[in-house]
Coordinates of C-alpha atoms in Angstrom, one line a residue:
M1 CA 0.0 0.0 0.0
H2 CA 1.5 3.3 -1.1
Y3 CA 0.6 6.5 0.7
V4 CA 2.1 9.9 1.1
E5 CA 2.4 12.3 4.1
G6 CA -1.1 13.9 4.8
Q7 CA -3.4 11.1 3.6
S8 CA -5.6 9.2 5.8
L9 CA -6.6 5.4 6.1
S10 CA -10.1 3.9 6.7
V11 CA -10.3 1.3 9.4
I12 CA -13.3 -1.1 9.5
P13 CA -13.8 -2.5 12.8
P14 CA -14.9 -6.2 12.9
G15 CA -18.5 -7.3 13.8
T16 CA -21.7 -5.5 13.3
D17 CA -23.7 -2.3 14.6
A18 CA -26.2 -3.6 17.2
R19 CA -28.6 -0.9 16.0
T20 CA -28.5 -1.7 12.3
G21 CA -27.4 -5.4 12.2
R22 CA -24.9 -4.3 9.6
A23 CA -21.2 -4.2 9.4
H24 CA -19.7 -1.1 11.1
K25 CA -18.7 1.9 8.9
P26 CA -15.1 2.8 8.4
R27 CA -13.6 5.2 10.7
L28 CA -10.9 7.6 9.1
Y29 CA -7.7 8.2 10.7
S30 CA -4.9 10.5 9.7
I31 CA -1.8 8.8 8.9
A32 CA 0.9 9.7 11.4
S33 CA 4.0 8.0 9.4
T34 CA 5.9 9.0 6.2
R35 CA 5.7 6.9 3.4
Y36 CA 8.3 4.8 4.4
G37 CA 6.8 3.9 7.8
D38 CA 8.4 3.9 11.0
A39 CA 10.4 1.1 10.2
L40 CA 11.6 2.8 7.2
D41 CA 11.0 -0.3 5.1
G42 CA 7.9 1.1 3.3
T43 CA 5.8 -1.9 5.0
T44 CA 4.2 -0.2 7.7
V45 CA 1.6 2.6 8.5
S46 CA 1.2 4.2 11.9
L47 CA -1.9 5.8 13.4
C48 CA -2.5 8.0 16.3
V49 CA -5.6 6.7 18.3
R50 CA -7.2 7.9 21.5
R51 CA -9.6 5.5 23.2
A52 CA -13.0 6.8 23.1
E53 CA -14.9 6.2 26.4
Y54 CA -18.0 7.6 28.0
Y55 CA -18.1 8.2 31.8
N56 CA -21.4 8.7 33.3
P57 CA -21.2 12.3 34.9
D58 CA -23.0 11.1 38.0
T59 CA -21.4 8.0 38.9
G60 CA -18.1 8.4 37.1
V61 CA -18.3 4.9 35.8
A62 CA -17.4 4.2 32.2
D63 CA -20.6 3.0 30.2
P64 CA -19.2 0.3 27.8
T65 CA -22.2 0.6 25.6
K66 CA -21.2 4.1 24.5
K67 CA -17.4 3.5 24.1
G68 CA -15.8 4.0 20.6
V69 CA -16.0 0.9 18.4
C70 CA -13.0 1.4 16.3
S71 CA -10.6 3.2 18.7
N72 CA -11.2 0.5 21.5
F73 CA -10.7 -2.3 18.9
L74 CA -7.4 -0.6 17.9
C75 CA -6.3 0.1 21.3
D76 CA -6.9 -3.5 22.5
A77 CA -5.6 -5.1 19.3
L78 CA -2.5 -7.5 20.1
P79 CA 0.5 -8.1 17.7
G80 CA -0.6 -9.9 14.9
T81 CA -4.2 -8.8 14.9
T82 CA -5.8 -8.5 11.4
V83 CA -7.1 -5.1 10.8
D84 CA -9.3 -4.4 7.7
V85 CA -8.3 -1.1 6.0
A86 CA -9.1 1.0 3.1
G87 CA -7.4 3.4 1.4
P88 CA -5.4 5.9 1.5
V89 CA -7.6 8.8 0.8
G90 CA -7.1 12.4 0.6
K91 CA -5.5 15.6 -1.1
T92 CA -6.3 18.3 1.5
M93 CA -3.5 17.9 3.5
L94 CA -0.3 17.3 1.4
L95 CA 2.9 19.1 1.9
P96 CA 3.3 22.0 -0.5
K97 CA 5.2 21.3 -3.8
N98 CA 7.5 24.1 -3.2
P99 CA 10.2 23.1 -0.9
N100 CA 11.0 26.6 0.1
D101 CA 7.3 27.4 1.2
D102 CA 6.7 27.7 5.3
V103 CA 4.5 25.1 6.6
I104 CA 2.4 26.1 9.4
M105 CA 0.7 23.4 11.5
I106 CA -2.0 23.9 14.0
A107 CA -3.1 20.8 15.9
T108 CA -5.2 19.6 18.9
G109 CA -4.9 16.4 20.6
T110 CA -4.4 13.4 18.0
G111 CA -4.7 16.0 15.4
I112 CA -0.8 15.7 15.7
A113 CA -0.9 12.7 13.4
P114 CA -0.4 14.3 9.9
F115 CA 2.2 16.7 11.4
R116 CA 4.3 13.8 12.9
A117 CA 4.4 12.6 9.3
F118 CA 5.2 16.1 7.9
L119 CA 8.2 16.6 10.7
H120 CA 9.5 13.3 10.1
R121 CA 9.8 13.8 6.4
L122 CA 11.3 17.1 6.6
F123 CA 13.8 16.7 9.7
M124 CA 14.3 12.9 10.5
E125 CA 14.5 11.0 7.4
D126 CA 17.7 11.2 5.3
T127 CA 15.9 11.9 1.9
V128 CA 16.0 14.6 -0.6
A129 CA 12.8 16.0 0.8
R130 CA 14.7 16.8 3.9
H131 CA 17.8 18.3 2.1
M132 CA 15.7 20.2 -0.1
F133 CA 13.5 22.0 2.5
G134 CA 14.2 25.2 2.8
G135 CA 11.3 26.8 4.7
T136 CA 10.2 27.2 8.1
A137 CA 8.0 24.6 9.8
W138 CA 5.8 25.9 12.7
L139 CA 4.0 23.7 14.9
V140 CA 1.2 24.9 17.2
L141 CA -0.1 22.0 19.4
G142 CA -2.9 22.2 21.8
V143 CA -3.4 19.8 24.8
P144 CA -5.3 19.8 28.1
T145 CA -2.3 18.7 30.2
S146 CA 1.7 18.3 29.6
G147 CA 0.9 14.6 30.2
G148 CA -1.0 14.7 26.7
L149 CA 1.8 16.2 24.7
L150 CA 2.1 13.3 22.1
Y151 CA 5.4 12.6 20.4
K152 CA 7.4 15.2 22.6
E153 CA 10.7 13.0 22.6
E154 CA 10.5 13.0 18.8
I155 CA 9.6 16.7 18.5
D156 CA 12.6 17.5 20.6
A157 CA 15.0 15.4 18.4
M158 CA 13.4 17.2 15.4
M159 CA 14.4 20.5 16.9
N160 CA 18.1 19.4 17.4
N161 CA 18.1 17.9 13.6
A162 CA 16.7 21.3 12.2
G163 CA 18.8 23.9 11.0
P164 CA 19.0 27.5 12.5
G165 CA 15.3 28.9 12.3
Q166 CA 13.8 25.9 10.3
L167 CA 11.5 24.5 13.1
K168 CA 9.3 26.5 15.7
V169 CA 7.2 24.8 18.1
D170 CA 4.6 26.5 20.4
Y171 CA 2.7 24.2 22.9
A172 CA -0.8 25.7 24.3
I173 CA -1.3 23.5 27.5
S174 CA -4.9 24.7 28.5
R175 CA -5.0 23.6 32.0
E176 CA -1.6 24.6 32.7
M177 CA -1.0 27.9 30.9
K178 CA -2.7 31.1 31.1
N179 CA -3.3 33.4 28.1
P180 CA -2.1 37.0 28.4
F181 CA -5.3 38.4 27.0
D182 CA -7.7 37.7 30.0
G183 CA -5.7 35.4 32.0
G184 CA -8.0 32.2 31.1
K185 CA -6.8 28.8 29.9
L186 CA -4.2 29.1 26.9
Y187 CA -5.6 27.5 23.6
V188 CA -4.0 27.4 20.1
Q189 CA -5.9 30.5 18.9
H190 CA -4.2 32.4 21.7
V191 CA -0.8 31.5 20.4
M192 CA -1.9 32.4 17.0
Q193 CA -3.3 35.7 18.2
Q194 CA 0.1 36.5 20.0
N195 CA 1.8 35.8 16.9
A196 CA -0.5 37.2 14.4
E197 CA 1.5 39.7 12.7
E198 CA 4.2 36.8 11.7
L199 CA 1.5 34.4 10.8
F200 CA -0.2 36.8 8.4
K201 CA 3.1 37.8 7.0
R202 CA 4.1 34.2 6.5
L203 CA 0.8 33.4 4.7
D204 CA 1.0 36.6 2.6
N205 CA 4.5 35.3 1.7
G206 CA 3.0 31.8 0.3
A207 CA 3.1 29.7 3.5
S208 CA 0.6 26.8 3.7
C209 CA -1.3 26.6 6.7
Y210 CA -2.8 23.3 8.1
F211 CA -5.4 22.7 10.9
C212 CA -6.1 19.2 12.3
G213 CA -8.1 18.1 15.4
L214 CA -11.5 18.2 16.8
K215 CA -14.1 20.2 14.8
G216 CA -14.8 22.5 17.6
M217 CA -11.2 24.0 17.2
M218 CA -12.0 26.1 14.3
P219 CA -14.8 28.5 15.2
P220 CA -12.7 30.0 18.1
I221 CA -9.5 30.3 15.7
L222 CA -11.7 31.8 12.9
D223 CA -13.3 34.4 15.2
T224 CA -10.1 35.1 16.7
L225 CA -8.1 35.7 13.3
E226 CA -11.3 37.7 12.2
K227 CA -10.8 40.1 15.2
V228 CA -7.0 40.3 14.4
A229 CA -7.6 41.2 10.9
A230 CA -10.1 44.0 11.9
A231 CA -7.6 45.5 14.3
Q232 CA -5.2 45.7 11.4
G233 CA -7.8 47.1 8.9
I234 CA -7.7 43.8 6.8
D235 CA -10.9 42.5 5.3
W236 CA -11.0 39.0 7.0
N237 CA -13.2 37.3 4.3
A238 CA -11.4 38.4 1.4
K239 CA -8.0 37.6 2.8
L240 CA -9.2 34.3 3.9
K241 CA -10.9 33.7 0.4
Q242 CA -7.4 34.4 -1.0
W243 CA -5.3 32.1 0.9
K244 CA -7.9 29.4 0.1
D245 CA -8.0 30.1 -3.7
N246 CA -4.1 29.9 -3.4
H247 CA -4.3 26.5 -1.9
Q248 CA -2.7 27.9 1.3
W249 CA -5.3 26.9 4.0
H250 CA -6.0 23.2 4.6
V251 CA -8.5 22.0 7.2
E252 CA -9.3 18.6 8.3
V253 CA -11.4 18.1 11.4
Y254 CA -13.3 15.5 13.0

């Protein structure tokens, strides 16, 4: 199976849906490895999966009837388990063709998956893509607690591998950090707001901006950027349309 960074894979969990009596529908996961896989032999694919569980707010007890079918299957799978997949699919989240373009990545939680693949491609593998990359990669990752910082050791290694100014990483750890605007929790939109001048400048110079994570991340991001644009006298709707028309704005949320 051949795939490239930024694509997704459908996983079909075994069994049938108790409500319909039919086979479970496929679940789409962003691929977290480069085309060569983590073993670098082109025969593996990695996913970033969080076990979905529902806890009764009154009792605090997990309700197994409401657990995520596919995420629990994957998290419980043992080595050697057969996993039915389909794909790869997706053209929305591919890296820019110009190796000198900046790459801006905004992620929450497991939305780090495609960006792990990007960063391995650009800073870890001994490939032409790594040696030709002449832009800046900028990751903004939001999580509730520092314990939820996925791939932290890998990202630290990438920072060491990157050339001067080639990799910038900002964390928004909402339950442990305060934003400078109202003293509340720090989210990814606040990091973008703090760096709005740089963000807009990079995009106006041709950077590609990618978003991945829960769909609830986008409304506050768009609201924040609209306010920033208004403060700078920029027509936000026209500016966003410009970036989208230039294929610089890439969103994959779930």
